[in-house]
CSV table of N, CA and C in Angstrom, one decimal:
chain,number,residue,atom,x,y,z
A,276,MET,N,-53.2,64.3,68.2
A,276,MET,CA,-53.7,65.6,67.9
A,276,MET,C,-55.2,65.3,67.3
A,277,PRO,N,-56.1,66.0,67.8
A,277,PRO,CA,-57.5,65.8,67.4
A,277,PRO,C,-57.7,66.4,66.0
A,278,TRP,N,-58.7,65.9,65.3
A,278,TRP,CA,-59.0,66.5,64.0
A,278,TRP,C,-59.8,67.7,64.2
A,279,LEU,N,-59.5,68.7,63.3
A,279,LEU,CA,-60.2,69.9,63.3
A,279,LEU,C,-60.7,70.3,62.0
A,280,PRO,N,-61.8,71.0,61.9
A,280,PRO,CA,-62.3,71.4,60.6
A,280,PRO,C,-61.3,72.3,59.9
A,281,ASP,N,-61.3,72.3,58.6
A,281,ASP,CA,-60.3,73.0,57.9
A,281,ASP,C,-60.3,74.6,58.2
A,282,ASP,N,-61.4,75.2,58.4
A,282,ASP,CA,-61.4,76.7,58.6
A,282,ASP,C,-60.9,76.9,60.0
A,283,VAL,N,-61.2,76.1,61.0
A,283,VAL,CA,-60.6,76.2,62.3
A,283,VAL,C,-59.1,76.0,62.3
A,284,TRP,N,-58.7,75.0,61.7
A,284,TRP,CA,-57.3,74.7,61.6
A,284,TRP,C,-56.5,75.8,60.9
A,285,GLU,N,-57.1,76.3,59.8
A,285,GLU,CA,-56.4,77.5,59.1
A,285,GLU,C,-56.3,78.7,60.0
A,286,ALA,N,-57.3,79.0,60.8
A,286,ALA,CA,-57.3,80.1,61.7
A,286,ALA,C,-56.2,79.9,62.8
A,287,GLN,N,-56.1,78.7,63.4
A,287,GLN,CA,-55.1,78.4,64.3
A,287,GLN,C,-53.7,78.5,63.8
A,288,LYS,N,-53.6,78.1,62.6
A,288,LYS,CA,-52.3,78.1,61.9
A,288,LYS,C,-51.8,79.6,61.7
A,289,ALA,N,-52.8,80.4,61.3
A,289,ALA,CA,-52.5,81.8,61.0
A,289,ALA,C,-52.1,82.5,62.3
A,290,GLU,N,-52.7,82.1,63.4
A,290,GLU,CA,-52.4,82.7,64.8
A,290,GLU,C,-51.0,82.3,65.1
A,291,ARG,N,-50.6,81.0,64.9
A,291,ARG,CA,-49.3,80.5,65.3
A,291,ARG,C,-48.2,81.2,64.4
A,292,VAL,N,-48.5,81.4,63.1
A,292,VAL,CA,-47.6,82.1,62.2
A,292,VAL,C,-47.4,83.5,62.7
A,293,ALA,N,-48.4,84.2,63.0
A,293,ALA,CA,-48.3,85.6,63.5
A,293,ALA,C,-47.5,85.6,64.8
A,294,ALA,N,-47.8,84.7,65.7
A,294,ALA,CA,-47.1,84.7,67.0
A,294,ALA,C,-45.6,84.4,66.8
A,295,GLN,N,-45.2,83.5,65.9
A,295,GLN,CA,-43.8,83.1,65.7
A,295,GLN,C,-43.1,84.1,64.8
A,296,GLY,N,-43.8,84.6,63.9
A,296,GLY,CA,-43.1,85.7,63.0
A,296,GLY,C,-42.1,85.1,62.0
A,297,ASN,N,-42.1,83.8,61.8
A,297,ASN,CA,-41.1,83.2,60.9
A,297,ASN,C,-41.6,82.7,59.6
A,298,GLY,N,-42.9,83.0,59.3
A,298,GLY,CA,-43.4,82.6,58.1
A,298,GLY,C,-43.9,81.1,58.0
A,299,GLY,N,-43.9,80.4,59.2
A,299,GLY,CA,-44.4,79.1,59.2
A,299,GLY,C,-44.6,78.6,60.6
A,300,ASP,N,-45.4,77.5,60.7
A,300,ASP,CA,-45.6,77.0,62.0
A,300,ASP,C,-44.7,75.8,62.4
A,301,GLY,N,-43.8,75.5,61.4
A,301,GLY,CA,-42.9,74.4,61.6
A,301,GLY,C,-43.6,73.1,61.3
A,302,GLY,N,-44.9,73.1,60.9
A,302,GLY,CA,-45.6,71.9,60.6
A,302,GLY,C,-45.6,71.6,59.1
A,303,GLY,N,-44.6,71.6,58.5
A,303,GLY,CA,-44.5,71.4,57.0
A,303,GLY,C,-45.1,70.1,56.6
A,304,GLY,N,-45.1,69.1,57.3
A,304,GLY,CA,-45.8,67.8,57.1
A,304,GLY,C,-45.8,67.3,55.7
A,305,LYS,N,-47.0,67.0,55.3
A,305,LYS,CA,-47.2,66.3,54.0
A,305,LYS,C,-46.8,67.1,52.8
A,306,GLY,N,-45.9,67.8,52.7
A,306,GLY,CA,-45.6,68.6,51.6
A,306,GLY,C,-44.9,69.8,52.1
A,307,GLY,N,-44.8,69.9,53.3
A,307,GLY,CA,-44.0,71.0,53.9
A,307,GLY,C,-44.7,72.3,53.9
A,308,GLY,N,-44.0,73.3,54.4
A,308,GLY,CA,-44.6,74.6,54.4
A,308,GLY,C,-43.9,75.4,55.5
A,309,GLY,N,-43.6,74.8,56.6
A,309,GLY,CA,-43.1,75.5,57.7
A,309,GLY,C,-41.6,75.5,57.8
A,310,GLY,N,-41.1,75.6,59.1
A,310,GLY,CA,-39.8,75.8,59.3
A,310,GLY,C,-39.0,74.4,59.3
A,311,GLY,N,-39.5,73.4,58.6
A,311,GLY,CA,-38.7,72.2,58.4
A,311,GLY,C,-39.1,71.1,59.4
A,312,LYS,N,-39.9,71.4,60.4
A,312,LYS,CA,-40.4,70.4,61.3
A,312,LYS,C,-41.6,69.6,60.6
A,313,ALA,N,-41.7,68.3,60.9
A,313,ALA,CA,-42.8,67.5,60.4
A,313,ALA,C,-44.1,67.9,61.0
A,314,GLY,N,-45.1,67.8,60.3
A,314,GLY,CA,-46.5,68.1,60.8
A,314,GLY,C,-47.5,67.6,59.7
A,315,TRP,N,-48.8,67.6,60.1
A,315,TRP,CA,-49.8,67.1,59.2
A,315,TRP,C,-50.6,68.2,58.5
A,316,LEU,N,-50.9,68.0,57.3
A,316,LEU,CA,-51.7,69.0,56.5
A,316,LEU,C,-52.9,68.2,56.0
A,317,PRO,N,-54.1,68.8,55.9
A,317,PRO,CA,-55.2,68.2,55.2
A,317,PRO,C,-54.8,67.9,53.8
A,318,ASP,N,-55.4,66.8,53.2
A,318,ASP,CA,-55.0,66.4,51.8
A,318,ASP,C,-55.2,67.5,50.8
A,319,HIS,N,-56.3,68.2,50.9
A,319,HIS,CA,-56.6,69.2,49.8
A,319,HIS,C,-55.6,70.4,49.9
A,320,ILE,N,-55.1,70.7,51.1
A,320,ILE,CA,-54.1,71.8,51.3
A,320,ILE,C,-52.7,71.2,50.8
A,321,TRP,N,-52.5,70.0,51.2
A,321,TRP,CA,-51.2,69.5,50.7
A,321,TRP,C,-51.1,69.4,49.2
A,322,GLU,N,-52.2,68.9,48.6
A,322,GLU,CA,-52.2,68.8,47.1
A,322,GLU,C,-52.1,70.2,46.5
A,323,ALA,N,-52.7,71.2,47.1
A,323,ALA,CA,-52.6,72.6,46.5
A,323,ALA,C,-51.2,73.1,46.6
A,324,GLN,N,-50.5,72.8,47.7
A,324,GLN,CA,-49.2,73.3,47.9
A,324,GLN,C,-48.2,72.5,47.0
A,325,LYS,N,-48.5,71.2,46.8
A,325,LYS,CA,-47.7,70.5,45.9
A,325,LYS,C,-47.8,71.0,44.5
A,326,ALA,N,-49.0,71.3,44.0
A,326,ALA,CA,-49.2,71.8,42.7
A,326,ALA,C,-48.5,73.2,42.5
A,327,GLU,N,-48.6,74.1,43.6
A,327,GLU,CA,-47.8,75.4,43.5
A,327,GLU,C,-46.4,75.2,43.4
A,328,ARG,N,-45.8,74.3,44.2
A,328,ARG,CA,-44.3,74.0,44.0
A,328,ARG,C,-44.0,73.5,42.7
A,329,ALA,N,-44.8,72.6,42.1
A,329,ALA,CA,-44.6,72.0,40.8
A,329,ALA,C,-44.6,73.1,39.7
A,330,ALA,N,-45.6,74.0,39.9
A,330,ALA,CA,-45.7,75.1,38.9
A,330,ALA,C,-44.5,76.0,39.0
A,331,ALA,N,-44.0,76.3,40.2
A,331,ALA,CA,-42.9,77.2,40.4
A,331,ALA,C,-41.6,76.6,39.9
A,332,LYS,N,-41.4,75.3,40.0
A,332,LYS,CA,-40.2,74.6,39.6
A,332,LYS,C,-40.2,74.3,38.1
A,333,GLY,N,-41.3,74.1,37.5
A,333,GLY,CA,-41.4,73.5,36.2
A,333,GLY,C,-41.6,72.1,36.2
A,334,ALA,N,-41.3,71.4,35.1
A,334,ALA,CA,-41.5,70.0,35.0
A,334,ALA,C,-40.5,69.2,35.9
A,335,GLY,N,-39.4,69.7,36.2
A,335,GLY,CA,-38.4,69.0,37.0
A,335,GLY,C,-37.7,68.0,36.1
A,336,LYS,N,-37.1,67.0,36.8
A,336,LYS,CA,-36.3,66.0,36.1
A,336,LYS,C,-36.9,64.6,36.1
A,337,GLY,N,-38.1,64.6,36.2
A,337,GLY,CA,-38.9,63.3,36.2
A,337,GLY,C,-39.5,63.1,37.5
A,338,GLY,N,-39.4,62.0,38.1
A,338,GLY,CA,-40.0,61.8,39.4
A,338,GLY,C,-41.5,61.7,39.4
A,339,TRP,N,-42.1,62.4,40.4
A,339,TRP,CA,-43.6,62.2,40.6
A,339,TRP,C,-44.5,63.2,39.8
A,340,GLN,N,-43.9,64.0,39.0
A,340,GLN,CA,-44.7,65.0,38.2
A,340,GLN,C,-45.6,64.2,37.2
A,341,GLY,N,-46.9,64.4,37.3
A,341,GLY,CA,-47.8,63.7,36.3
A,341,GLY,C,-47.7,62.2,36.5
A,342,GLY,N,-47.5,61.7,37.7
A,342,GLY,CA,-47.4,60.2,37.9
A,342,GLY,C,-46.0,59.8,37.8
A,343,TRP,N,-45.6,58.8,38.4
A,343,TRP,CA,-44.2,58.3,38.5
A,343,TRP,C,-43.9,57.7,37.1
A,344,GLN,N,-42.7,58.1,36.5
A,344,GLN,CA,-42.2,57.6,35.3
A,344,GLN,C,-40.8,57.2,35.6
A,345,PRO,N,-40.4,56.0,35.4
A,345,PRO,CA,-39.0,55.6,35.5
A,345,PRO,C,-38.2,56.3,34.5
A,346,ARG,N,-37.0,56.7,34.8
A,346,ARG,CA,-36.0,57.3,33.8
A,346,ARG,C,-35.5,56.1,33.0
A,347,ALA,N,-35.3,56.4,31.7
A,347,ALA,CA,-34.8,55.4,30.9
A,347,ALA,C,-33.4,55.1,31.1
A,348,GLN,N,-33.1,53.8,31.3
A,348,GLN,CA,-31.7,53.4,31.6
A,348,GLN,C,-31.3,52.6,30.3
A,349,PRO,N,-30.2,52.9,29.7
A,349,PRO,CA,-29.7,52.2,28.5
A,349,PRO,C,-29.3,50.8,28.9
A,350,VAL,N,-29.6,49.9,28.0
A,350,VAL,CA,-29.3,48.5,28.1
A,350,VAL,C,-27.8,48.3,28.0
A,351,TRP,N,-27.2,47.6,28.8
A,351,TRP,CA,-25.7,47.4,28.7
A,351,TRP,C,-25.4,46.6,27.4
A,352,GLN,N,-24.4,47.1,26.7
A,352,GLN,CA,-23.9,46.4,25.5
A,352,GLN,C,-22.4,46.4,25.6
A,353,PRO,N,-21.8,45.3,25.1
A,353,PRO,CA,-20.4,45.3,25.0
A,353,PRO,C,-19.9,46.3,24.0
A,354,MET,N,-18.7,46.8,24.1
A,354,MET,CA,-18.1,47.9,23.3
A,354,MET,C,-18.2,47.5,21.8
A,355,PHE,N,-17.9,46.3,21.4
A,355,PHE,CA,-17.9,45.9,20.0
A,355,PHE,C,-19.3,45.9,19.4
A,356,ALA,N,-20.4,45.8,20.3
A,356,ALA,CA,-21.7,45.7,19.8
A,356,ALA,C,-22.3,47.1,19.6
A,357,MET,N,-21.6,48.2,20.0
A,357,MET,CA,-22.1,49.6,19.9
A,357,MET,C,-21.7,50.2,18.6
A,358,GLY,N,-21.2,49.5,17.7
A,358,GLY,CA,-20.9,50.0,16.3
A,358,GLY,C,-19.5,50.5,16.3
A,359,GLY,N,-18.7,50.4,17.3
A,359,GLY,CA,-17.4,51.0,17.3
A,359,GLY,C,-16.3,50.0,16.9
A,360,GLY,N,-16.8,48.7,16.6
A,360,GLY,CA,-15.8,47.7,16.3
A,360,GLY,C,-15.0,47.3,17.5
A,361,TRP,N,-13.9,46.6,17.3
A,361,TRP,CA,-13.1,46.0,18.4
A,361,TRP,C,-12.1,47.0,19.0
A,362,GLY,N,-12.0,48.2,18.3
A,362,GLY,CA,-11.1,49.2,18.7
A,362,GLY,C,-10.9,50.3,17.7
A,363,LYS,N,-10.0,51.1,17.9
A,363,LYS,CA,-9.9,52.3,17.0
A,363,LYS,C,-9.3,51.8,15.6
A,364,GLY,N,-8.4,50.9,15.6
A,364,GLY,CA,-7.8,50.4,14.3
A,364,GLY,C,-7.0,51.4,13.7
A,365,LYS,N,-6.7,51.2,12.4
A,365,LYS,CA,-5.8,52.1,11.6
A,365,LYS,C,-6.7,53.1,10.9
A,366,GLY,N,-6.9,54.2,11.3
A,366,GLY,CA,-7.4,55.4,10.6
A,366,GLY,C,-8.9,55.2,10.0
A,367,LYS,N,-9.8,54.8,10.9
A,367,LYS,CA,-11.2,54.7,10.5
A,367,LYS,C,-11.5,53.9,9.3
A,368,GLY,N,-10.9,52.7,9.2
A,368,GLY,CA,-11.3,51.7,8.2
A,368,GLY,C,-10.5,51.9,6.9
A,369,LYS,N,-9.6,52.8,6.8
A,369,LYS,CA,-8.9,53.0,5.5
A,369,LYS,C,-7.7,52.0,5.6
A,370,SER,N,-7.2,51.7,4.4
A,370,SER,CA,-6.0,51.0,4.3
A,370,SER,C,-5.4,51.2,2.9
A,371,MET,N,-4.3,50.7,2.6
A,371,MET,CA,-3.7,50.9,1.2
A,371,MET,C,-4.7,50.3,0.2
A,372,LYS,N,-5.4,49.2,0.5
A,372,LYS,CA,-6.3,48.5,-0.4
A,372,LYS,C,-7.5,49.4,-0.8
A,373,SER,N,-7.8,50.4,0.0
A,373,SER,CA,-9.0,51.3,-0.3
A,373,SER,C,-8.7,52.3,-1.4
A,374,PHE,N,-7.4,52.4,-1.9
A,374,PHE,CA,-7.1,53.3,-3.0
A,374,PHE,C,-6.8,52.5,-4.2
A,375,PRO,N,-7.1,53.1,-5.4
A,375,PRO,CA,-6.8,52.4,-6.7
A,375,PRO,C,-5.3,52.3,-6.9
A,376,PRO,N,-4.9,51.3,-7.6
A,376,PRO,CA,-3.4,51.1,-7.8
A,376,PRO,C,-2.8,52.3,-8.5
A,377,SER,N,-3.5,53.0,-9.3
A,377,SER,CA,-2.9,54.2,-10.0
A,377,SER,C,-2.6,55.3,-9.1
A,378,GLN,N,-3.2,55.3,-7.9
A,378,GLN,CA,-2.9,56.4,-6.9
A,378,GLN,C,-1.9,56.0,-5.9
A,379,ARG,N,-1.3,54.8,-6.0
A,379,ARG,CA,-0.4,54.2,-5.0
A,379,ARG,C,1.0,54.2,-5.6
A,380,VAL,N,2.0,54.4,-4.8
A,380,VAL,CA,3.4,54.2,-5.2
A,380,VAL,C,4.1,53.4,-4.2
A,381,TRP,N,5.1,52.6,-4.7
A,381,TRP,CA,6.0,51.8,-3.8
A,381,TRP,C,7.2,52.6,-3.5
A,382,VAL,N,7.7,52.5,-2.3
A,382,VAL,CA,8.9,53.2,-1.9
A,382,VAL,C,9.9,52.1,-1.3
A,383,GLY,N,11.1,52.1,-1.9
A,383,GLY,CA,12.1,51.2,-1.4
A,383,GLY,C,13.3,51.8,-0.9
A,384,SER,N,14.3,51.0,-0.3
A,384,SER,CA,15.5,51.5,0.2
A,384,SER,C,15.3,52.5,1.4
A,385,LEU,N,14.3,52.3,2.1
A,385,LEU,CA,14.1,53.2,3.3
A,385,LEU,C,15.2,52.9,4.4
A,386,ALA,N,15.6,54.0,5.0
A,386,ALA,CA,16.6,53.8,6.1
A,386,ALA,C,15.9,53.1,7.3
A,387,GLU,N,16.7,52.3,8.0
A,387,GLU,CA,16.1,51.7,9.2
A,387,GLU,C,15.6,52.7,10.2
A,388,GLY,N,14.4,52.4,10.7
A,388,GLY,CA,13.9,53.4,11.8
A,388,GLY,C,13.0,54.5,11.2
A,389,THR,N,12.9,54.5,9.9
A,389,THR,CA,12.0,55.5,9.2
A,389,THR,C,10.6,55.3,9.7
A,390,THR,N,9.9,56.3,10.1
A,390,THR,CA,8.5,56.2,10.4
A,390,THR,C,7.6,56.7,9.3
A,391,TRP,N,6.3,56.3,9.4
A,391,TRP,CA,5.4,56.6,8.4
A,391,TRP,C,5.2,58.2,8.3
A,392,LYS,N,5.3,58.8,9.5
A,392,LYS,CA,5.2,60.3,9.5
A,392,LYS,C,6.3,61.0,8.8
A,393,GLU,N,7.6,60.5,8.9
A,393,GLU,CA,8.7,61.0,8.2
A,393,GLU,C,8.5,60.8,6.7
A,394,LEU,N,8.1,59.6,6.4
A,394,LEU,CA,7.9,59.3,4.9
A,394,LEU,C,6.8,60.2,4.4
A,395,GLN,N,5.7,60.4,5.1
A,395,GLN,CA,4.6,61.3,4.7
A,395,GLN,C,5.1,62.7,4.4
A,396,GLU,N,5.8,63.3,5.4
A,396,GLU,CA,6.4,64.6,5.2
A,396,GLU,C,7.2,64.7,4.0
A,397,HIS,N,8.1,63.7,3.7
A,397,HIS,CA,8.9,63.7,2.5
A,397,HIS,C,8.1,63.7,1.2
A,398,MET,N,7.1,62.8,1.2
A,398,MET,CA,6.3,62.5,0.0
A,398,MET,C,5.3,63.7,-0.2
A,399,ASP,N,5.0,64.5,0.8
A,399,ASP,CA,4.1,65.6,0.5
A,399,ASP,C,4.6,66.6,-0.3
A,400,GLY,N,5.9,66.6,-0.7
A,400,GLY,CA,6.5,67.5,-1.6
A,400,GLY,C,6.0,67.3,-3.0
A,401,ALA,N,5.5,66.1,-3.3
A,401,ALA,CA,5.0,65.8,-4.7
A,401,ALA,C,3.5,65.9,-4.8
A,402,GLY,N,2.8,66.0,-3.7
A,402,GLY,CA,1.4,66.1,-3.7
A,402,GLY,C,0.8,65.7,-2.4
A,403,LYS,N,-0.5,65.9,-2.2
A,403,LYS,CA,-1.2,65.5,-0.9
A,403,LYS,C,-1.3,64.0,-0.8
A,404,THR,N,-0.6,63.5,0.3
A,404,THR,CA,-0.7,62.1,0.6
A,404,THR,C,-2.0,61.8,1.4
A,405,LYS,N,-2.6,60.7,1.0
A,405,LYS,CA,-3.8,60.3,1.7
A,405,LYS,C,-3.5,59.1,2.7
A,406,TRP,N,-2.5,58.3,2.4
A,406,TRP,CA,-2.2,57.2,3.3
A,406,TRP,C,-0.7,56.9,3.1
A,407,CYS,N,0.0,56.7,4.3
A,407,CYS,CA,1.4,56.3,4.3
A,407,CYS,C,1.6,55.1,5.1
A,408,GLU,N,2.5,54.2,4.7
A,408,GLU,CA,2.7,53.0,5.5
A,408,GLU,C,4.2,52.6,5.3
A,409,VAL,N,4.8,52.3,6.4
A,409,VAL,CA,6.2,51.7,6.3
A,409,VAL,C,6.1,50.3,6.8
A,410,PHE,N,6.5,49.4,5.9
A,410,PHE,CA,6.4,47.9,6.1
A,410,PHE,C,7.5,47.5,7.1
A,411,GLU,N,7.2,46.4,7.8
A,411,GLU,CA,8.1,45.8,8.8
A,411,GLU,C,8.2,44.3,8.4
A,412,ASN,N,9.1,43.6,9.1
A,412,ASN,CA,9.3,42.2,9.0
A,412,ASN,C,9.7,41.8,7.6
A,413,LYS,N,8.8,41.1,6.8
A,413,LYS,CA,9.1,40.6,5.5
A,413,LYS,C,9.3,41.8,4.5
A,414,GLY,N,8.7,42.9,4.6
A,414,GLY,CA,8.9,44.0,3.7
A,414,GLY,C,9.7,45.2,4.3
A,415,LYS,N,10.6,44.8,5.2
A,415,LYS,CA,11.4,45.8,5.9
A,415,LYS,C,12.2,46.6,4.9
A,416,GLY,N,12.3,47.9,5.1
A,416,GLY,CA,13.0,48.8,4.2
A,416,GLY,C,12.1,49.3,3.1
A,417,THR,N,10.9,49.0,3.0
A,417,THR,CA,10.0,49.4,2.0
A,417,THR,C,8.7,50.0,2.6
A,418,GLY,N,8.0,50.7,1.7
A,418,GLY,CA,6.8,51.4,2.2
A,418,GLY,C,5.8,51.6,1.0
A,419,ALA,N,4.7,52.2,1.3
A,419,ALA,CA,3.7,52.5,0.3
A,419,ALA,C,3.1,53.8,0.6
A,420,VAL,N,2.7,54.6,-0.4
A,420,VAL,CA,2.1,55.8,-0.2
A,420,VAL,C,0.9,56.0,-1.2
A,421,ALA,N,-0.2,56.5,-0.7
A,421,ALA,CA,-1.3,56.7,-1.6
A,421,ALA,C,-1.6,58.2,-1.7
A,422,PHE,N,-1.8,58.7,-2.9
A,422,PHE,CA,-2.1,60.0,-3.2
A,422,PHE,C,-3.5,60.3,-3.5
A,423,GLU,N,-3.9,61.6,-3.5
A,423,GLU,CA,-5.3,62.0,-3.9
A,423,GLU,C,-5.6,61.7,-5.3
A,424,THR,N,-4.7,61.9,-6.2
A,424,THR,CA,-4.9,61.8,-7.6
A,424,THR,C,-3.9,60.9,-8.3
A,425,ASP,N,-4.2,60.5,-9.5
A,425,ASP,CA,-3.2,59.7,-10.3
A,425,ASP,C,-2.0,60.6,-10.7
A,426,GLU,N,-2.3,61.8,-11.0
A,426,GLU,CA,-1.3,62.8,-11.4
A,426,GLU,C,-0.3,63.0,-10.3
A,427,GLU,N,-0.7,63.1,-9.1
A,427,GLU,CA,0.2,63.4,-7.9
A,427,GLU,C,1.1,62.1,-7.8
A,428,ALA,N,0.5,60.9,-7.9
A,428,ALA,CA,1.3,59.7,-7.8
A,428,ALA,C,2.4,59.7,-8.9
A,429,ALA,N,2.0,60.0,-10.1
A,429,ALA,CA,3.0,60.0,-11.2
A,429,ALA,C,4.0,61.1,-11.0
A,430,ASN,N,3.7,62.3,-10.4
A,430,ASN,CA,4.6,63.3,-10.1
A,430,ASN,C,5.6,62.9,-9.0
A,431,ALA,N,5.1,62.1,-8.0
A,431,ALA,CA,6.0,61.6,-7.0
A,431,ALA,C,7.0,60.7,-7.5
A,432,ILE,N,6.6,59.8,-8.4
A,432,ILE,CA,7.6,58.8,-9.1
A,432,ILE,C,8.7,59.7,-9.8
A,433,ALA,N,8.2,60.6,-10.6
A,433,ALA,CA,9.1,61.4,-11.4
A,433,ALA,C,10.1,62.3,-10.6
A,434,THR,N,9.6,62.9,-9.5
A,434,THR,CA,10.4,63.9,-8.8
A,434,THR,C,11.1,63.3,-7.6
A,435,LEU,N,10.6,62.3,-6.9
A,435,LEU,CA,11.1,61.8,-5.7
A,435,LEU,C,12.0,60.6,-5.8
A,436,ASN,N,12.0,59.9,-6.9
A,436,ASN,CA,12.8,58.7,-7.1
A,436,ASN,C,14.4,59.2,-7.0
A,437,GLY,N,15.1,58.5,-6.1
A,437,GLY,CA,16.5,58.9,-6.0
A,437,GLY,C,16.7,60.0,-4.9
A,438,SER,N,15.6,60.6,-4.3
A,438,SER,CA,15.8,61.7,-3.4
A,438,SER,C,16.3,61.0,-2.0
A,439,ALA,N,16.8,61.9,-1.2
A,439,ALA,CA,17.4,61.4,0.1
A,439,ALA,C,16.4,61.6,1.2
A,440,LEU,N,16.2,60.5,2.0
A,440,LEU,CA,15.4,60.5,3.2
A,440,LEU,C,16.1,59.9,4.3
A,441,LYS,N,16.5,60.6,5.3
A,441,LYS,CA,17.3,60.2,6.5
A,441,LYS,C,18.6,59.7,6.0
A,442,GLY,N,19.2,60.3,5.1
A,442,GLY,CA,20.5,59.9,4.6
A,442,GLY,C,20.6,58.7,3.6
A,443,SER,N,19.4,58.3,3.2
A,443,SER,CA,19.4,57.1,2.3
A,443,SER,C,18.6,57.6,1.0
A,444,ALA,N,19.2,57.1,-0.2
A,444,ALA,CA,18.5,57.5,-1.4
A,444,ALA,C,17.4,56.5,-1.6
A,445,ILE,N,16.2,57.0,-1.7
A,445,ILE,CA,15.0,56.1,-1.8
A,445,ILE,C,14.6,55.8,-3.2
A,446,GLU,N,14.0,54.7,-3.4
A,446,GLU,CA,13.4,54.4,-4.8
A,446,GLU,C,11.9,54.6,-4.7
A,447,VAL,N,11.4,55.3,-5.7
A,447,VAL,CA,9.9,55.5,-5.8
A,447,VAL,C,9.5,54.9,-7.1
A,448,ASP,N,8.6,54.0,-7.1
A,448,ASP,CA,8.1,53.3,-8.4
A,448,ASP,C,6.6,53.1,-8.3
A,449,VAL,N,6.1,52.6,-9.5
A,449,VAL,CA,4.7,52.4,-9.6
A,449,VAL,C,4.3,51.2,-8.7
A,450,TRP,N,3.1,51.2,-8.2
A,450,TRP,CA,2.6,50.1,-7.4
A,450,TRP,C,2.2,48.9,-8.3
A,451,ALA,N,2.8,47.8,-7.9
A,451,ALA,CA,2.5,46.6,-8.6
A,451,ALA,C,2.2,45.4,-7.6
A,452,THR,N,1.1,44.7,-7.8
A,452,THR,CA,0.7,43.7,-6.9
A,452,THR,C,1.6,42.5,-7.2
A,453,LYS,N,1.6,41.5,-6.3
A,453,LYS,CA,2.3,40.2,-6.5
A,453,LYS,C,2.0,39.5,-7.8
A,454,GLU,N,0.7,39.5,-8.2
A,454,GLU,CA,0.2,38.9,-9.4
A,454,GLU,C,0.8,39.6,-10.6
A,455,GLU,N,0.8,41.0,-10.6
A,455,GLU,CA,1.2,41.7,-11.7
A,455,GLU,C,2.8,41.6,-11.9
A,456,ALA,N,3.5,41.5,-10.7
A,456,ALA,CA,5.0,41.5,-10.8
A,456,ALA,C,5.5,40.1,-11.3
A,457,SER,N,4.8,39.0,-11.1
A,457,SER,CA,5.3,37.7,-11.5
A,457,SER,C,4.9,37.3,-12.9
């Protein structure tokens, strides 16, 4: 196709558009415009159409607007390096050791198969429990409960000692560490 001055090319394009009646000559080319067929546009026209489309669309999702910018890709990190630790663990870092001994009570004579949830429901009668644990293996048949306040722990010892849980009378006593007990 020979090169034409812009004014001649625009006039011919307008004639083709009028003749076809479809809003385009099919020569969308360097930026498009027509009915989806490839064609060539002078650079200044193509740049103007590109600017119009960008203004109509907005900034878009990146890409070529204002120069090419690569989208940020996060660097791969293993799960334990992302601050989440090695897994979920037991309740967001809490354990029986995170409570003062005055808020903890020891529970003995638990029936076999008692779960921490059943123990918690039973102990909630004396006050709001913050942590419940049923020991296995060496401490089988025993458990520990931590309360919100010292008063609730004392109330649990007074009211729940000798109460029945799953058909077994449980013992509720003050928390004593191995060093204190010996």
